[in-house]
Short mmCIF file of C-alpha atoms in Angstrom, two decimals:
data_model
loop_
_atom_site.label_atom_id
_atom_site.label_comp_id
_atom_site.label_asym_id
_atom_site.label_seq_id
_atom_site.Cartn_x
_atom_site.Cartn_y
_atom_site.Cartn_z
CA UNK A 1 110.47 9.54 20.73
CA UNK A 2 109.94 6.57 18.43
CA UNK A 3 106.67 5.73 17.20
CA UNK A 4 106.64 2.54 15.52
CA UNK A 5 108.59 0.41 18.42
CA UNK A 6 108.48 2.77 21.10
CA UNK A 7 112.47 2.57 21.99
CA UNK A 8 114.11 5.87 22.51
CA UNK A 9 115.88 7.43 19.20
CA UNK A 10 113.62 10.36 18.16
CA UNK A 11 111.12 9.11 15.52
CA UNK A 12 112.03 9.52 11.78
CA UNK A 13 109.87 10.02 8.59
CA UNK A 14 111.18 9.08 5.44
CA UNK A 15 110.35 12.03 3.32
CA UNK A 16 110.82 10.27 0.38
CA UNK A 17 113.50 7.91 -0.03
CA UNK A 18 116.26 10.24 -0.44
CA UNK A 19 115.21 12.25 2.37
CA UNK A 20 114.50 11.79 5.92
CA UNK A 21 113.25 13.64 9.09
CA UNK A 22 113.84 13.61 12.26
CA UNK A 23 111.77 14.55 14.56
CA UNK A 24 113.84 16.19 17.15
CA UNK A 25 112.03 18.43 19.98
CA UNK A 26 114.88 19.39 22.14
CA UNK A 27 115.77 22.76 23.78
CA UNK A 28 118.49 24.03 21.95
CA UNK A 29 120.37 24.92 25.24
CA UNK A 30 120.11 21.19 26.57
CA UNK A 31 123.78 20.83 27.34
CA UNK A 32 123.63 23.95 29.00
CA UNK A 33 120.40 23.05 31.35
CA UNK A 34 122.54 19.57 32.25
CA UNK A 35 125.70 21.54 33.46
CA UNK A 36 123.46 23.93 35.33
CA UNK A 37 121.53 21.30 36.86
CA UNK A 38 124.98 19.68 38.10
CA UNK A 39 125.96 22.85 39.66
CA UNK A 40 122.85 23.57 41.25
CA UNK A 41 123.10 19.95 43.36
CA UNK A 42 126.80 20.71 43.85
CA UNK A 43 124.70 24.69 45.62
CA UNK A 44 121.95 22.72 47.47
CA UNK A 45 125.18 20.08 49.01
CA UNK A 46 127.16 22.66 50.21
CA UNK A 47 123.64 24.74 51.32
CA UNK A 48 125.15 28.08 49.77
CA UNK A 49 122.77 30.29 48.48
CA UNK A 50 123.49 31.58 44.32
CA UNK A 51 122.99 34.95 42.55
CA UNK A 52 123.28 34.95 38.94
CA UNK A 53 124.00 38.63 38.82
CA UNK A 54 123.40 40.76 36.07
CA UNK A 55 123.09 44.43 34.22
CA UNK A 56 124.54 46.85 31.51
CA UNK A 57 128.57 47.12 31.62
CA UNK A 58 129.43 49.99 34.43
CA UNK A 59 125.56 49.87 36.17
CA UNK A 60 127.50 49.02 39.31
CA UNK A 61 128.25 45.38 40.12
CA UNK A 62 131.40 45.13 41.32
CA UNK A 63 131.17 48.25 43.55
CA UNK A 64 127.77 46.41 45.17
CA UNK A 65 130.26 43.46 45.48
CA UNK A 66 133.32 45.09 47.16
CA UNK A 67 130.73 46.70 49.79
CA UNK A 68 129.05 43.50 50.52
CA UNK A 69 132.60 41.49 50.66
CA UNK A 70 133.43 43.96 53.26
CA UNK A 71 130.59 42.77 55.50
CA UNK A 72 130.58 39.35 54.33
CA UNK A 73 133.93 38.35 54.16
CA UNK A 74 134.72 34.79 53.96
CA UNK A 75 130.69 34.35 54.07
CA UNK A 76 130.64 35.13 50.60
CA UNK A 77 132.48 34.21 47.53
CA UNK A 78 132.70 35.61 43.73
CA UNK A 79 133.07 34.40 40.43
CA UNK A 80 132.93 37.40 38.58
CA UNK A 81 133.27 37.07 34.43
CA UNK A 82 134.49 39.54 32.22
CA UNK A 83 135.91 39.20 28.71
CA UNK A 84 139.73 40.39 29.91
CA UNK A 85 141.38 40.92 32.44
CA UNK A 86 141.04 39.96 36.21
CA UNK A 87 140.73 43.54 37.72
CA UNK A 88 137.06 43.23 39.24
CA UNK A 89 138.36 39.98 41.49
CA UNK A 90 141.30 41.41 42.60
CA UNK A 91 138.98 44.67 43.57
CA UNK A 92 136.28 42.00 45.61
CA UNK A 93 139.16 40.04 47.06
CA UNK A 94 141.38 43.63 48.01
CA UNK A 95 137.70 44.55 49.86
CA UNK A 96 137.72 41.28 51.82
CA UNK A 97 135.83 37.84 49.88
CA UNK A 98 137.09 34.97 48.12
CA UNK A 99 137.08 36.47 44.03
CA UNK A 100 137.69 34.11 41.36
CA UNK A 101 137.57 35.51 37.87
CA UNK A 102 136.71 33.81 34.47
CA UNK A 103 137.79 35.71 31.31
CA UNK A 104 135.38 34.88 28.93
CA UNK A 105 137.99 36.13 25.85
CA UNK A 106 135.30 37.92 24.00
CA UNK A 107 132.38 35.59 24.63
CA UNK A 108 129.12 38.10 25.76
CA UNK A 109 127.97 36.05 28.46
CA UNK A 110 129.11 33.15 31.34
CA UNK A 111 127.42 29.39 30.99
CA UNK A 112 127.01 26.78 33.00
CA UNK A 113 130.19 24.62 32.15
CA UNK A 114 132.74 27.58 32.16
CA UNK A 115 131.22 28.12 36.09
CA UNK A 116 131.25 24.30 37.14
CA UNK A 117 135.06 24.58 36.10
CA UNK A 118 135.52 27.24 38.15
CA UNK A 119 133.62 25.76 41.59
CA UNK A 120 136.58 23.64 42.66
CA UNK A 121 138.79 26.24 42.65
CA UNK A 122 136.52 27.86 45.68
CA UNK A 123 136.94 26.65 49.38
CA UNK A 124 133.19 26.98 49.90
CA UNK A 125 133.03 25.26 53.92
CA UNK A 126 132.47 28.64 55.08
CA UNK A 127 130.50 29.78 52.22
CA UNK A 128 126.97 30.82 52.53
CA UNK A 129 126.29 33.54 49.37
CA UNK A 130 127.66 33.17 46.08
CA UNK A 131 127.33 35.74 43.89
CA UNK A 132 127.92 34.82 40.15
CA UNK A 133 128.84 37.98 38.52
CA UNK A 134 127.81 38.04 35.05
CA UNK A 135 129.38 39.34 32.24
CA UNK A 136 128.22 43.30 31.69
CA UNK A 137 125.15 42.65 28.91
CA UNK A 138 121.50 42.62 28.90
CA UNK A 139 120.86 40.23 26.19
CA UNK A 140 122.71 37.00 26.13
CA UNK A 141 123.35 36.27 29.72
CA UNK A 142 119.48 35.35 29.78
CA UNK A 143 119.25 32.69 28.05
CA UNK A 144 122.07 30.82 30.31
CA UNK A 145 121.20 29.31 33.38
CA UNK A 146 124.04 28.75 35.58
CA UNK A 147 122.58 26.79 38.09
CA UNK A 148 121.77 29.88 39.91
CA UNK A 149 118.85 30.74 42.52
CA UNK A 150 117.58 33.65 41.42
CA UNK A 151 118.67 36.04 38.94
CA UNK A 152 119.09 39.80 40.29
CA UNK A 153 119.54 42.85 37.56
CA UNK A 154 120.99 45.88 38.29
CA UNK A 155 119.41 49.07 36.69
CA UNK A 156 121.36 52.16 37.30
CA UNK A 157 119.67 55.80 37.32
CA UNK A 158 122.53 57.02 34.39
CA UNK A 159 121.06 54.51 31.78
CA UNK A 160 117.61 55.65 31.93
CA UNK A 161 114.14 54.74 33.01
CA UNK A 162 113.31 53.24 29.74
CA UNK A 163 115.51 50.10 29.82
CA UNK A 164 113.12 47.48 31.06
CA UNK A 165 110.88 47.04 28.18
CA UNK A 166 113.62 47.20 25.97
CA UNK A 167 115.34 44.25 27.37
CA UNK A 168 112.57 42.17 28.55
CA UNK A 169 114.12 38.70 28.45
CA UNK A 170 116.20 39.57 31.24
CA UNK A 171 113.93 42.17 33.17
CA UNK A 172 111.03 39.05 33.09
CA UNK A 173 113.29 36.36 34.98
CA UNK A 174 114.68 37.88 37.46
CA UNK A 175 113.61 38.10 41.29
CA UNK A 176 114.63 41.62 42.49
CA UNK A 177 115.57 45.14 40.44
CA UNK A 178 118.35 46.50 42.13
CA UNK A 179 118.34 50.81 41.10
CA UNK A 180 121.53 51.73 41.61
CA UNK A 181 123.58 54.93 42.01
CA UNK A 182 120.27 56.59 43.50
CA UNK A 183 122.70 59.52 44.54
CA UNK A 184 122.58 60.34 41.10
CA UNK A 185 118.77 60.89 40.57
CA UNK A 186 118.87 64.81 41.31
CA UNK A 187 120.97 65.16 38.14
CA UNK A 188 119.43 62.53 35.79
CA UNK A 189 115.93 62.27 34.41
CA UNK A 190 115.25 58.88 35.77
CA UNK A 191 111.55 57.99 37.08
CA UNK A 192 112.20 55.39 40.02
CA UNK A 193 108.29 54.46 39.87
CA UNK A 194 108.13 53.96 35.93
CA UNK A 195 110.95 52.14 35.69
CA UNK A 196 109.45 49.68 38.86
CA UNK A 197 106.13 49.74 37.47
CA UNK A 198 107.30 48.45 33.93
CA UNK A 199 109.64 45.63 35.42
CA UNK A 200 106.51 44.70 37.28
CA UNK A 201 104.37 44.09 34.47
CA UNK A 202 106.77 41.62 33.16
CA UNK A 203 107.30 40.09 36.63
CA UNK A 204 104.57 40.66 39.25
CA UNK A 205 106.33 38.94 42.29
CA UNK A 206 109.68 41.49 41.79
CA UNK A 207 111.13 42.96 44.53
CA UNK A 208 112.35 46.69 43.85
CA UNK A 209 115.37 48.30 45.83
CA UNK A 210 116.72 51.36 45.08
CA UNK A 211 121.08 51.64 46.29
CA UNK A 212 123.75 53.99 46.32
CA UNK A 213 126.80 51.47 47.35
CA UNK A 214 128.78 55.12 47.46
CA UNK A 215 126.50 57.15 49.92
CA UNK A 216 125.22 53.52 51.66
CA UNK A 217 121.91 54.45 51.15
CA UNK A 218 119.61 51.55 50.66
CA UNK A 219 122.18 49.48 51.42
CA UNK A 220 121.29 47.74 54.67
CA UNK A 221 118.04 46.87 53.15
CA UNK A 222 119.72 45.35 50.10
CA UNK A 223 122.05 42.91 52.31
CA UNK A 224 119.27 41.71 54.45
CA UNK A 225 117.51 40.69 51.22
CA UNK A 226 120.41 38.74 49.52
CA UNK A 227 120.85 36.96 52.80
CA UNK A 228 116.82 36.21 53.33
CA UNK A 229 117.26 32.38 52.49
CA UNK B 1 124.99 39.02 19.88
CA UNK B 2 125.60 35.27 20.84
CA UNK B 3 123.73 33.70 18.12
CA UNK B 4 127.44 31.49 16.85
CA UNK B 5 127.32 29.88 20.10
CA UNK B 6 123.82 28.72 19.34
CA UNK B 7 123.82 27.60 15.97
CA UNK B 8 127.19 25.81 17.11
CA UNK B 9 124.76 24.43 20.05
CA UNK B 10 122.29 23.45 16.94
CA UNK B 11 125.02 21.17 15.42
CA UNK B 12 126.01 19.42 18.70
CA UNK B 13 122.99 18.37 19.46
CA UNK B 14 122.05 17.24 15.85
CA UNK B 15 125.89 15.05 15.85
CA UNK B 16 125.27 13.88 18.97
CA UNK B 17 122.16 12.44 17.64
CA UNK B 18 123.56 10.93 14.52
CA UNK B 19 126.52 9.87 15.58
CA UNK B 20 128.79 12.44 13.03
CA UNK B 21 127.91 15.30 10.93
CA UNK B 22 125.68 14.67 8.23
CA UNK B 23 124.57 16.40 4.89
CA UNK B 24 121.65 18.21 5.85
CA UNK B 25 118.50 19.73 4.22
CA UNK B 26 116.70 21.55 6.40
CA UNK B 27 116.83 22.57 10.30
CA UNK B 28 113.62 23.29 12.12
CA UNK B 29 113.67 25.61 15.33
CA UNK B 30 110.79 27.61 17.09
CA UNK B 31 112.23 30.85 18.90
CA UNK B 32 110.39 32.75 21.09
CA UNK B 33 110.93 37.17 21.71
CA UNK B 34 112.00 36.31 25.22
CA UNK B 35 114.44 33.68 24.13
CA UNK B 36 117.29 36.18 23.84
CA UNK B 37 117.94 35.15 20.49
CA UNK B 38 117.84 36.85 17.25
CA UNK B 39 115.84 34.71 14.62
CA UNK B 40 117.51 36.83 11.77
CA UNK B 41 121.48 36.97 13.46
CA UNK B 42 120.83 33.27 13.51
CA UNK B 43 119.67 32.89 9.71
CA UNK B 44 122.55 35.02 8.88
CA UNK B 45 125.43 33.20 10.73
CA UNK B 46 123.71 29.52 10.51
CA UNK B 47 124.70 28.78 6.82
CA UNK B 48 128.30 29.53 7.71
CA UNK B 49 128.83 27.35 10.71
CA UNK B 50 126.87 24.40 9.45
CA UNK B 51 128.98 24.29 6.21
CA UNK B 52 132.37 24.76 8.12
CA UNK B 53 131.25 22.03 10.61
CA UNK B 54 130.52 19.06 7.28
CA UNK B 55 127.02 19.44 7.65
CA UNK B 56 126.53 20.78 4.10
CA UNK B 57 124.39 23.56 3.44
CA UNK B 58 120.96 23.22 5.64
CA UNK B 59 118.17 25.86 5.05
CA UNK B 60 116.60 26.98 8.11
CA UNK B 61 113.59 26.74 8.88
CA UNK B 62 112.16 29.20 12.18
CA UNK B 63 108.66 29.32 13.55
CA UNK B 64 108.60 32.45 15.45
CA UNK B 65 106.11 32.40 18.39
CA UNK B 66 104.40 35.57 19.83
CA UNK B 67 104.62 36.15 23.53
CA UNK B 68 101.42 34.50 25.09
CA UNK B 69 99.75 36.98 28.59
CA UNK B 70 97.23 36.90 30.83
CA UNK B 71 95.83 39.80 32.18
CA UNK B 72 95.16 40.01 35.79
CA UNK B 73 92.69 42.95 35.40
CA UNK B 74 90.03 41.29 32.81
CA UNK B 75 91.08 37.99 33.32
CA UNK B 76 91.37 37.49 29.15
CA UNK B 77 94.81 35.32 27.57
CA UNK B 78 96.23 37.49 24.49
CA UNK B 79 99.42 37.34 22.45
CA UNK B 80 101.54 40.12 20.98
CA UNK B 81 104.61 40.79 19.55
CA UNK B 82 106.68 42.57 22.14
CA UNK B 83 105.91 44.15 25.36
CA UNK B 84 105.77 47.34 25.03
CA UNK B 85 101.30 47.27 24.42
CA UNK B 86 98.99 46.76 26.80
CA UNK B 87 96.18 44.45 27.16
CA UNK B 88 93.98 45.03 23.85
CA UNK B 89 90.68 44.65 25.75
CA UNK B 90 90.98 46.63 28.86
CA UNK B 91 94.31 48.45 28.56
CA UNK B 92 96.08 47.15 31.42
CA UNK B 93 99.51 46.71 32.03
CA UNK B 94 99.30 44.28 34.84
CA UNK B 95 99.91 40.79 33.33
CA UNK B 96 101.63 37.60 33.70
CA UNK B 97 103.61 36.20 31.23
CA UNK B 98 102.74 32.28 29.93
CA UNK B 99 105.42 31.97 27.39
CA UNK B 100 107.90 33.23 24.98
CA UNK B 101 110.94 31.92 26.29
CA UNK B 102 111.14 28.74 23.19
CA UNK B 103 114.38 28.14 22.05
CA UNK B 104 113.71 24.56 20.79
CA UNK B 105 115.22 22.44 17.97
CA UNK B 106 111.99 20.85 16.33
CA UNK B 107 113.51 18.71 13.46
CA UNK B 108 116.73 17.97 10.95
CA UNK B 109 116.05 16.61 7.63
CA UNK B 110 118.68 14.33 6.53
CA UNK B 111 119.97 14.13 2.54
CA UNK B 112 120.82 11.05 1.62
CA UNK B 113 124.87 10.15 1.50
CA UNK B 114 127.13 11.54 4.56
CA UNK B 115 128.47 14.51 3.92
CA UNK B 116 132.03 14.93 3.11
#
């Protein structure tokens, strides 16, 4: 802020006195971080717990979904992004939840404002989890917070064990490592305990669960731990 | 992969600050390896969305942090580069992160007439 009168416009140096500088300091997703921080009050009214959901296209989100919709039901709610079509709400809402889907048209990741637009459209008074569904990419959608809880990535066993240090902006925010399609493991070279070790040295506190939503294992484990709160 | 979105976030928070666009000089940011954004993909699409948005042609100027640990084993702080080393004095992986996450706009330099 202001140095010379102390009023709030960002201080400015004149460089010379063609040029001048100004001194800015500002997180470059500000306008992001306000939206979030709207939705997040909008969460804590209605007391509904938030997932910001996230992983590699096809790791295994929306099947996770349609198996926790069907024990849910109208407990839970979606907003599921994707950059076309509506397919994975209509599959959550054909297995038993409230879906609502935002189609991003090409952009690689949901925000904050494009998920506050989509809140009214949700009858949240029975509403306890929402799960925010993020678009399928382990880059972008971690810079954007959506005014979520807790972030949760999905990992499956057909990507490989060596993901986590190669996307660590995502693998060091989140809360819990979900391994998925652990069916699979007999057929894949994936090592469970170095790919839980490595997203532990980025985040000490992360909760590990390994899941096949196809065979069930793991699975009553993983819905007692999205509905802890 | 989402680095138009950010320089576009760049400009609106630069207008919103002035009022309009502006001819500018220089941009100053400080990015961080956790941010999630690519300091070059940025350099590379910045020019081109500044210029179509009236605020001339801005260089840009990025301070690129490292990614600032403390080891739980030996107790030391150390920075590096990306994640994929351990801790340089006692070769332990178990660590928690201080920062790296900076995605901040530090300063815009201003030229002197609007830009039109």
């Amino acid at each position: 802020m202001c140095e010379e009168c102390g009023c709030k416009h960002p201080s400015t140096i004149f460089l010379n006195n063609r040029l001048r500088k100004i001194d800015l300091q500002i997180p470059v997703l500000q306008a992001n971080q306000d939206f979030a921080q709207a939705n997040r009050s909008l969460f804590l009214q209605h007391k509904i717990h938030v997932i910001n959901l996230i992983s590699s296209p096809g790791s295994g989100k929306t099947t996770l979904l349609q198996a926790l919709a069907s024990r849910l039901g109208e407990q839970m709610a979606v907003i599921v992004g994707d950059l076309q079509t509506d397919r994975d709400a209509v599959r959550i809402r054909d297995a038993g939840c409230q879906a609502i889907q935002i189609e991003t048209q090409g952009a690689c990741h949901l925000d904050a404002k494009s998920v506050g637009e989509k809140i009214p459209s949700l009858d949240l008074s029975k509403t306890k989890l929402l799960v925010i569904e993020n678009v399928g990419n382990l880059v972008c959608p971690a810079s954007y917070d959506l005014g979520e809880h807790e972030k949760i990535a999905l990992l499956s066993v057909t990507e490989g064990d060596d993901k986590v240090l190669k996307y660590p902006s995502i693998f060091s925010r989140i809360s819990t490592l979900v391994i998925t399609k652990i069916d699979l493991q007999p057929y894949v070279d994936f090592d469970v305990a170095r790919a839980e070790q490595e997203c532990k040295s980025l985040s000490p506190q992360v909760k590990c669960i390994e899941i096949s939503a196809k065979s069930g294992l793991g699975m009553d484990k993983l819905f007692s731990h999205f509905l802890r709160q | 992969m989402h680095e138009v979105s950010i320089a576009d976030s760049i400009l609106d928070l630069i207008e919103r600050q002035l009022g309009s666009p502006h001819a500018l000089v220089k941009v100053e940011l400080c990015i961080g390896p956790l941010s999630g954004v690519s300091a070059d993909s940025l350099e590379f699409c910045f020019p081109t969305v500044a210029l179509a948005r009236g605020f001339g042609s801005p260089a840009l100027s990025i301070q690129r942090t490292l990614v600032k640990i403390h080891c739980e084993e030996c107790l030391s702080d150390y920075q590096v580069q990306d994640l994929m080393s351990f801790c340089p004095h006692c070769r332990s992986w178990k660590r928690t992160i201080l920062s790296g996450n900076e995605l901040q706009l530090v300063s815009a330099t201003l030229g002197e007439e609007p830009y039109v």
